[in-house]
PDB file of C-alpha atoms in Angstrom:
ATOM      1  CA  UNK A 156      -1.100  -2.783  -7.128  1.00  0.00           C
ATOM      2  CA  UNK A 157      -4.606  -2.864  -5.030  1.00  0.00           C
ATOM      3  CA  UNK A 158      -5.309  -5.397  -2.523  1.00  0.00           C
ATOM      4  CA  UNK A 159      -8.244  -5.666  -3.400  1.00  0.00           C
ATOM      5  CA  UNK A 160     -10.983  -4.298  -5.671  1.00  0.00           C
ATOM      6  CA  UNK A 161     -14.392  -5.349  -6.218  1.00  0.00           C
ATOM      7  CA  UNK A 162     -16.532  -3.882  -9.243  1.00  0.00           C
ATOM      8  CA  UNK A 163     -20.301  -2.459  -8.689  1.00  0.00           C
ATOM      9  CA  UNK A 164     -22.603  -4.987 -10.110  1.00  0.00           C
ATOM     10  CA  UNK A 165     -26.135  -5.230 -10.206  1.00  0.00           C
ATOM     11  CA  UNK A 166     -29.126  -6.892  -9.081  1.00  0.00           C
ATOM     12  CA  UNK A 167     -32.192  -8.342 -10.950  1.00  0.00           C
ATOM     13  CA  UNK A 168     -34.822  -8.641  -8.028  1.00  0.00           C
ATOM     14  CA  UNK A 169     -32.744 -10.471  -5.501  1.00  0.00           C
ATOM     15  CA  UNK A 170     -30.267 -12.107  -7.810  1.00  0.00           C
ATOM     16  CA  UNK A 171     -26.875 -10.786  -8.157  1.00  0.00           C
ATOM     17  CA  UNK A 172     -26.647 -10.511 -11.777  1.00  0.00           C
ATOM     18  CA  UNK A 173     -28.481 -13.234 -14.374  1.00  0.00           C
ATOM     19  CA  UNK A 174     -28.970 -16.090 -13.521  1.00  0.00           C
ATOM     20  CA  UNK A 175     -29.197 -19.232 -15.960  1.00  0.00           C
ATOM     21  CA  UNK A 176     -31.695 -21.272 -13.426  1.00  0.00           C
ATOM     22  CA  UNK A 177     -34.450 -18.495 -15.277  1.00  0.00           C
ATOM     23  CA  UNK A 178     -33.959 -19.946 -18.631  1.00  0.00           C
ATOM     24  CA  UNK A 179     -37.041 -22.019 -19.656  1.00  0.00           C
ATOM     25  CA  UNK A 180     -35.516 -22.750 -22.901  1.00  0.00           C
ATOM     26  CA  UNK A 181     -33.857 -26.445 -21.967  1.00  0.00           C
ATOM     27  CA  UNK A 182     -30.670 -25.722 -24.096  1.00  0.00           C
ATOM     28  CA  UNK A 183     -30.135 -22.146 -22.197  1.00  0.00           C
ATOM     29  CA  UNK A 184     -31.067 -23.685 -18.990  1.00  0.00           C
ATOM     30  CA  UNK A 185     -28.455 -26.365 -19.253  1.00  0.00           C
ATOM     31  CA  UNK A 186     -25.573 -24.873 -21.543  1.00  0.00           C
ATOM     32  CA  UNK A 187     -26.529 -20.777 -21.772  1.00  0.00           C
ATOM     33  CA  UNK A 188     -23.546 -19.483 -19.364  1.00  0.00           C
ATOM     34  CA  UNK A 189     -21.656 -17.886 -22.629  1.00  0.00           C
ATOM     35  CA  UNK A 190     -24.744 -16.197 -23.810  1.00  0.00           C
ATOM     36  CA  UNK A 191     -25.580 -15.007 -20.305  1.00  0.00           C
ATOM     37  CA  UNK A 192     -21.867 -14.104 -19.802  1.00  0.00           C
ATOM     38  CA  UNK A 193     -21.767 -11.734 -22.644  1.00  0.00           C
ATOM     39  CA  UNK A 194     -25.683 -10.390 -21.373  1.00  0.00           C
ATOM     40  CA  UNK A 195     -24.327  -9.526 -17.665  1.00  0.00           C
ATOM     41  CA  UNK A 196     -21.058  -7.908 -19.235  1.00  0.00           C
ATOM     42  CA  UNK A 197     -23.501  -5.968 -22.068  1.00  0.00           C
ATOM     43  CA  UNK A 198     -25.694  -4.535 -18.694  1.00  0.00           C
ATOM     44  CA  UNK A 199     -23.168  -3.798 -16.771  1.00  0.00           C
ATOM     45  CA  UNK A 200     -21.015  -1.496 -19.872  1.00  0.00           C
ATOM     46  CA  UNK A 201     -24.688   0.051 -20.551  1.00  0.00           C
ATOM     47  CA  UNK A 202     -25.063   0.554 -16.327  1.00  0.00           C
ATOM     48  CA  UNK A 203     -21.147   1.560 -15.506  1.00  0.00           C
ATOM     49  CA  UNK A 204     -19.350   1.928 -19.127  1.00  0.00           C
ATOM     50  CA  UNK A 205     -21.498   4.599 -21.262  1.00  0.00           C
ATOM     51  CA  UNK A 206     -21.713   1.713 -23.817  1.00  0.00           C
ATOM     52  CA  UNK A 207     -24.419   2.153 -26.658  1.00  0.00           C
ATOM     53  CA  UNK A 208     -27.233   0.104 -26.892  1.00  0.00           C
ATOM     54  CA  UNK A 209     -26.373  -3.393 -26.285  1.00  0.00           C
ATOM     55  CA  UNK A 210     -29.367  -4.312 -24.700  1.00  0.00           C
ATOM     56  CA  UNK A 211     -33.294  -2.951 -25.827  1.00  0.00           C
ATOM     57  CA  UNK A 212     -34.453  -2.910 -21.861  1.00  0.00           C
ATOM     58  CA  UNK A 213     -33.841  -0.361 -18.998  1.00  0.00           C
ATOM     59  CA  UNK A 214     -30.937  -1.799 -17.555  1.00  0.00           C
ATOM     60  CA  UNK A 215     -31.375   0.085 -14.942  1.00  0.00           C
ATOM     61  CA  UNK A 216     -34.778  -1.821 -13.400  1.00  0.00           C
ATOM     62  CA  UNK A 217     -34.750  -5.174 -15.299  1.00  0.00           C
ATOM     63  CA  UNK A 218     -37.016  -7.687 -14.312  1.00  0.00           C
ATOM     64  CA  UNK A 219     -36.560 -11.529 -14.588  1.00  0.00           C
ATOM     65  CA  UNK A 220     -38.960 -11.532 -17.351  1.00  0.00           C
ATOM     66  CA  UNK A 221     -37.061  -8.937 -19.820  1.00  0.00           C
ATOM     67  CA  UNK A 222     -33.476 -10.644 -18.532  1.00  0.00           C
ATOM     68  CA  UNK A 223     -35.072 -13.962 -20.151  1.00  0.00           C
ATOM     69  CA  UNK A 224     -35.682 -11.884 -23.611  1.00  0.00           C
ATOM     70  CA  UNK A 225     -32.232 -10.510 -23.969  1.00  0.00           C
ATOM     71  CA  UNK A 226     -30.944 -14.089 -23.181  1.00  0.00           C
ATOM     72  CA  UNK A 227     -32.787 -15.224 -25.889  1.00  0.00           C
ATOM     73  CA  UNK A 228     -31.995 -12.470 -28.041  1.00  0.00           C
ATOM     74  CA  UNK A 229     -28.305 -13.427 -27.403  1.00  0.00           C
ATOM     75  CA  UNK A 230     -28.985 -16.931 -28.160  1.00  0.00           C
ATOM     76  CA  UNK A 231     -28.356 -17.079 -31.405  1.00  0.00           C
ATOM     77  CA  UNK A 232     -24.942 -15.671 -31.615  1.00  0.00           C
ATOM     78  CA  UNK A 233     -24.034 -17.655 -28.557  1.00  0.00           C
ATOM     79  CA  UNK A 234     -25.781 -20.653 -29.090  1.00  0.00           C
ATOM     80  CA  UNK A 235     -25.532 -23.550 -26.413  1.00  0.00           C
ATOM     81  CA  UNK A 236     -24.329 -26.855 -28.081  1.00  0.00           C
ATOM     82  CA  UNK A 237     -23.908 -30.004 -27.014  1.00  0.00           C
ATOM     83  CA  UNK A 238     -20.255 -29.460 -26.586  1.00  0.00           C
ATOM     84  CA  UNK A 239     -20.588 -26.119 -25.102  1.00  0.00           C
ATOM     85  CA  UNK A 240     -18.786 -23.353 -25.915  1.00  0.00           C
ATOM     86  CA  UNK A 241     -15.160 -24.462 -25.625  1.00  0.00           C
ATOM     87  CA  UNK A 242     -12.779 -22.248 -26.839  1.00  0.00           C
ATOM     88  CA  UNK A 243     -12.242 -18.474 -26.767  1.00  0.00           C
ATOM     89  CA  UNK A 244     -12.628 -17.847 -30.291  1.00  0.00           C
ATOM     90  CA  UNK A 245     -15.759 -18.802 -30.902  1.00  0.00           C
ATOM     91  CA  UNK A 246     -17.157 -16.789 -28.021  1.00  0.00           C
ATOM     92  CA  UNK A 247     -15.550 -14.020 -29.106  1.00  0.00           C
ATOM     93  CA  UNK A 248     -16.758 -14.165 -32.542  1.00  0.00           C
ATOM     94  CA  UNK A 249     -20.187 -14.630 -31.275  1.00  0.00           C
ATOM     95  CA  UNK A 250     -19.748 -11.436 -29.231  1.00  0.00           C
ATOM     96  CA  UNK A 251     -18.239  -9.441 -32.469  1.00  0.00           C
ATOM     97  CA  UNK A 252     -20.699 -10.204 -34.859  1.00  0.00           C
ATOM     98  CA  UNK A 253     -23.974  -9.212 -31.669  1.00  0.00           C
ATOM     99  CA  UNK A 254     -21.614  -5.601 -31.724  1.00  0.00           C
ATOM    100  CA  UNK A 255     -21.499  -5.539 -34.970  1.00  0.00           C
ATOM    101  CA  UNK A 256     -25.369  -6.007 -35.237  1.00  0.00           C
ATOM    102  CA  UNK A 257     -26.008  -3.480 -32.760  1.00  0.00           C
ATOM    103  CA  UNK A 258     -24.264  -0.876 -33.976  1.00  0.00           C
ATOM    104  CA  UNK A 259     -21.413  -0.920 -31.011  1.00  0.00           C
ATOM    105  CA  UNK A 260     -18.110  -0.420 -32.490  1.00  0.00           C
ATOM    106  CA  UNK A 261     -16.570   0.831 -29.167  1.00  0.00           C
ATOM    107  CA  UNK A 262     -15.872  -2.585 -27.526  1.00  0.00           C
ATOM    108  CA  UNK A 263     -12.838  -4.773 -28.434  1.00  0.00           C
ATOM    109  CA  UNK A 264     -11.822  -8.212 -27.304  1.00  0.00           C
ATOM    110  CA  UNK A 265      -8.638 -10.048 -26.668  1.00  0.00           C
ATOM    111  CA  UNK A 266      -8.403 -13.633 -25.826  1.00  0.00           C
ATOM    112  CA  UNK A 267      -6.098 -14.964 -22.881  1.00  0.00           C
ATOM    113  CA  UNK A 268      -5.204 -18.709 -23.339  1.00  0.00           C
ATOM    114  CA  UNK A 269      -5.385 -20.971 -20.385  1.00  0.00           C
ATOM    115  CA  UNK A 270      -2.227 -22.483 -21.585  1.00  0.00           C
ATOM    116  CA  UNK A 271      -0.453 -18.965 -20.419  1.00  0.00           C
ATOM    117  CA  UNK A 272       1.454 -19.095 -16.413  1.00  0.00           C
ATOM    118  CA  UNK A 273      -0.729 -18.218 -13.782  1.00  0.00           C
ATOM    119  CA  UNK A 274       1.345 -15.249 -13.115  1.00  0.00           C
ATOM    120  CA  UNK A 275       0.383 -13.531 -16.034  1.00  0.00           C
ATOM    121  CA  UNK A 276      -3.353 -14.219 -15.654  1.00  0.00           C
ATOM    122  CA  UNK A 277      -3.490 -12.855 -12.403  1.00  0.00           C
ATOM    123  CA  UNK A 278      -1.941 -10.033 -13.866  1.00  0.00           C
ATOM    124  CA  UNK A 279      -4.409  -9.714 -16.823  1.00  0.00           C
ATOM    125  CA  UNK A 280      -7.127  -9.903 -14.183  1.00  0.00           C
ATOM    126  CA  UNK A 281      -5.853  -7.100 -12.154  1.00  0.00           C
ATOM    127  CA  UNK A 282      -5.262  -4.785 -15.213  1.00  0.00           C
ATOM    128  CA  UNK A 283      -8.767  -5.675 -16.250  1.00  0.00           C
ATOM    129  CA  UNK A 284     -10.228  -4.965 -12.919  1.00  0.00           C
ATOM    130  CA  UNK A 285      -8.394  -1.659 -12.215  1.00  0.00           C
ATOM    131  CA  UNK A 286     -10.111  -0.553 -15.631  1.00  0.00           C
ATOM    132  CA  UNK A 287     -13.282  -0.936 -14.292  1.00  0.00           C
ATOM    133  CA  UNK A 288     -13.846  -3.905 -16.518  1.00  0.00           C
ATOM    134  CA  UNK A 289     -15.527  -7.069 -16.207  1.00  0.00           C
ATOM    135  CA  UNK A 290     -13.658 -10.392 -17.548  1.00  0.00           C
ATOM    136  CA  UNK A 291     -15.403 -13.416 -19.045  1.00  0.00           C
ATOM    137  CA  UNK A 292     -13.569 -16.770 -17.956  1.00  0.00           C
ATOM    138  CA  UNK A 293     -13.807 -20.192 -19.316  1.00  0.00           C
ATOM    139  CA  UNK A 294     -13.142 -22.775 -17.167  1.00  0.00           C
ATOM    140  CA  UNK A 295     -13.362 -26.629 -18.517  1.00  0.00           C
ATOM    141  CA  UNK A 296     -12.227 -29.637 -16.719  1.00  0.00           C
ATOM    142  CA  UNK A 297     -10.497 -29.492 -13.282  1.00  0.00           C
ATOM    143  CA  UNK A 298      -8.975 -32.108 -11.326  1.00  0.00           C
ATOM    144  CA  UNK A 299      -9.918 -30.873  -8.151  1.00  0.00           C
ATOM    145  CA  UNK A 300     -13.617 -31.980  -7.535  1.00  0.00           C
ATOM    146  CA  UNK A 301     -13.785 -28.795  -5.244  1.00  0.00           C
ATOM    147  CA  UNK A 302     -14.666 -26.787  -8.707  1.00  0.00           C
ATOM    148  CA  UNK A 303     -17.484 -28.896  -9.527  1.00  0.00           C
ATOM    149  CA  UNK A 304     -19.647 -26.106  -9.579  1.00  0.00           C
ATOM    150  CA  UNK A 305     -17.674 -24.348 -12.076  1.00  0.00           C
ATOM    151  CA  UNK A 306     -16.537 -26.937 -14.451  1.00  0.00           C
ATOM    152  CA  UNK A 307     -17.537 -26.097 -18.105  1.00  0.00           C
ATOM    153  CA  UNK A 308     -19.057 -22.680 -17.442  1.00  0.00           C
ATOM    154  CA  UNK A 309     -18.313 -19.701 -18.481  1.00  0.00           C
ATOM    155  CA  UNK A 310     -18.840 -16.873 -15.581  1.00  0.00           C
ATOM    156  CA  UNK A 311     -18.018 -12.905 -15.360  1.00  0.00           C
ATOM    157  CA  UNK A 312     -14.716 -12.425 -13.034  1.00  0.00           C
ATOM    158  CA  UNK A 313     -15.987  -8.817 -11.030  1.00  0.00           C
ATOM    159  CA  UNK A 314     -13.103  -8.376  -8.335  1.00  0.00           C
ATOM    160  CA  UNK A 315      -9.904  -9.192  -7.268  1.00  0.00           C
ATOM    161  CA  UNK A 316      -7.797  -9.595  -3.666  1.00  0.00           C
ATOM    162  CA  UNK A 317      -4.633 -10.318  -2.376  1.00  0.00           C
ATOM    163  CA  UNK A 318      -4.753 -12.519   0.899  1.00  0.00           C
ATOM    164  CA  UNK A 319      -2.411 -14.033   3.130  1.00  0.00           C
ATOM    165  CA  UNK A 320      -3.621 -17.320   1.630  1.00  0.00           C
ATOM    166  CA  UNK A 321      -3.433 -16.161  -1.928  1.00  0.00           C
ATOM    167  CA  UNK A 322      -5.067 -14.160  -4.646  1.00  0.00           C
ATOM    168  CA  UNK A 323      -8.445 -14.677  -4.885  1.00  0.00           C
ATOM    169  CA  UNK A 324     -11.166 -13.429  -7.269  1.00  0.00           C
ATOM    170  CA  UNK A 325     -14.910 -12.167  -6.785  1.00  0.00           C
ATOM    171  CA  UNK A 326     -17.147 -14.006  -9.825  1.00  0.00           C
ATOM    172  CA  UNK A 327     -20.499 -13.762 -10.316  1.00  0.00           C
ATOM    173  CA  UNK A 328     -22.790 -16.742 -11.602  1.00  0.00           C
ATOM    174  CA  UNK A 329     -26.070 -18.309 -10.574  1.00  0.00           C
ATOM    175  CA  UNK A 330     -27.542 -15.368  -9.076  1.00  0.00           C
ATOM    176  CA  UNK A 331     -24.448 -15.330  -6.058  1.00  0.00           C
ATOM    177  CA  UNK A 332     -21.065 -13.772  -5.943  1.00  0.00           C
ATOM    178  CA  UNK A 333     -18.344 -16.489  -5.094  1.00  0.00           C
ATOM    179  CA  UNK A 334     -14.896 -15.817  -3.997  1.00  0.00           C
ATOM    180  CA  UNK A 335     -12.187 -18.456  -5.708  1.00  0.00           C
ATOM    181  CA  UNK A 336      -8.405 -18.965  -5.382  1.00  0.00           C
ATOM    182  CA  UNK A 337      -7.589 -18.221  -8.737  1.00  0.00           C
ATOM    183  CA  UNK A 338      -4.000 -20.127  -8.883  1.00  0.00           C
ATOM    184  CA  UNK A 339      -5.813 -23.146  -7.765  1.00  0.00           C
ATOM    185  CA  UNK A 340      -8.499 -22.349 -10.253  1.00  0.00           C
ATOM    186  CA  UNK A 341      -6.461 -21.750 -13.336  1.00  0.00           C
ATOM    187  CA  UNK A 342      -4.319 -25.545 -13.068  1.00  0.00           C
ATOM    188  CA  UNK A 343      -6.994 -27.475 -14.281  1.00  0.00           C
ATOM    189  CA  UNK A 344      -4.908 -30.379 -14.454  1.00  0.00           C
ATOM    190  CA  UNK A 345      -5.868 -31.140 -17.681  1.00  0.00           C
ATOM    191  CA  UNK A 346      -4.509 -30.659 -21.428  1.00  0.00           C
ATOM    192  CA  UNK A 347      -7.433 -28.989 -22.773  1.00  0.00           C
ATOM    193  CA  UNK A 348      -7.530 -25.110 -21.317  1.00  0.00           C
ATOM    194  CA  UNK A 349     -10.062 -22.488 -21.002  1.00  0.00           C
ATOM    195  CA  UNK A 350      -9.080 -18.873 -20.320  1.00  0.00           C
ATOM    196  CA  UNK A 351     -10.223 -15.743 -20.389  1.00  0.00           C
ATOM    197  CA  UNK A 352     -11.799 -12.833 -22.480  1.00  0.00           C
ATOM    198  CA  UNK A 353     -10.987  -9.398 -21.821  1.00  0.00           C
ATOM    199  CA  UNK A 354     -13.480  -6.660 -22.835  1.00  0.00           C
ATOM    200  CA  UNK A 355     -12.300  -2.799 -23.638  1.00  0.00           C
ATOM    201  CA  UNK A 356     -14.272   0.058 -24.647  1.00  0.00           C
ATOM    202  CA  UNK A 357     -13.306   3.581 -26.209  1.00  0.00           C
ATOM    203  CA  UNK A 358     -16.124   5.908 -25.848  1.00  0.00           C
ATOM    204  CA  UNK A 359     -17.017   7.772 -29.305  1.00  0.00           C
ATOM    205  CA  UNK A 360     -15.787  10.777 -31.084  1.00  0.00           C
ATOM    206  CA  UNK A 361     -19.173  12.288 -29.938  1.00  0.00           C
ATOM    207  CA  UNK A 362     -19.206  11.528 -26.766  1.00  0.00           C
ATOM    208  CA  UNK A 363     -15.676  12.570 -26.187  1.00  0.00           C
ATOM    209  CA  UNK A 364     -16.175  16.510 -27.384  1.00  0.00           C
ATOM    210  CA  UNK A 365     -19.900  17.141 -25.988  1.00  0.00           C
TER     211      UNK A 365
END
């Protein structure tokens, strides 16, 4: 296993990836991190992944402006709520039926509980990773006030490494990259769990024999 890995991302202006501070819609302001999950991970498989269409702008030079657009246009299947979006399920369904309307039948989904041992979601992250594949993670309540910042958001995990101190992970949210601990990160110290989503995609027939 690598030490460390860290994905290429991309920048919007000066922001490193999305960011949900742009939202002038109040409900995407406050509670749009799962719809602007899914958006980063949808620009980066156009930029990185030879994914179809998922978004109608250049991904390549977005501006703020058209990164506001595709949020919205996102909305809908990811809608916030005033509970968020707390479970796995219903973010992945979100993100099944937006494939399905876009004609992207390459990408698949599999949900990894928060209930499962760290051990194996360090794992998960790693095998993600070393794909060259982006991870959405939930993260709900946590104990530790530390987390603050992160509690009830969704955010892309982009990178991976193995320290002295621990393995740590590279997520991107708010415009900024942020290194976390992840085995202090996943024991919420609470009942109710978040997890993870891990995205796959199979390039086409077509694309596969050109």
């Amino acid at each position: 296993m690598a030490e460390k890995k860290e994905l290429r991302y991309f920048n919007i202006g000066n922001s490193y990836g999305g960011n949900q501070r742009w939202m002038i819609d109040p409900w995407m302001h406050i509670g749009g991190c799962g719809a602007l999950t899914a958006c980063d991970i949808f620009i980066y498989m156009m930029l990185y992944k030879e994914a179809g269409e998922l978004c109608p702008y250049d991904v390549s030079a977005m501006t703020k402006k058209q990164y506001r657009k595709f949020a919205m246009s996102v909305r809908p299947y990811l809608r916030p709520r005033e509970s968020g979006i707390k479970d796995l399920e219903t973010f992945m369904e979100g993100v099944r039926i937006y494939l399905e309307d876009v004609g992207e039948t390459g990408v698949t989904l599999t949900g990894f509980d928060g209930s499962e041992p760290y051990e194996k979601a360090a794992a998960a992250i790693v095998e993600s990773i070393d794909r060259d594949m982006p991870l959405a993670y939930l993260m709900l309540k946590h104990s530790d006030r530390k987390f603050d910042f992160f509690e009830w958001h969704w955010f892309p995990v982009i990178g991976y490494e193995e320290t002295e101190g621990g393995f740590m992970i590279k997520v991107a949210t708010y415009g900024k990259a942020h290194w976390l601990p992840l085995r202090e990160l996943w024991d919420t110290g609470y009942d109710e769990k978040g997890g993870m989503v891990l995205f796959d995609i199979k390039k086409s027939e077509s694309s596969q024999t050109v």
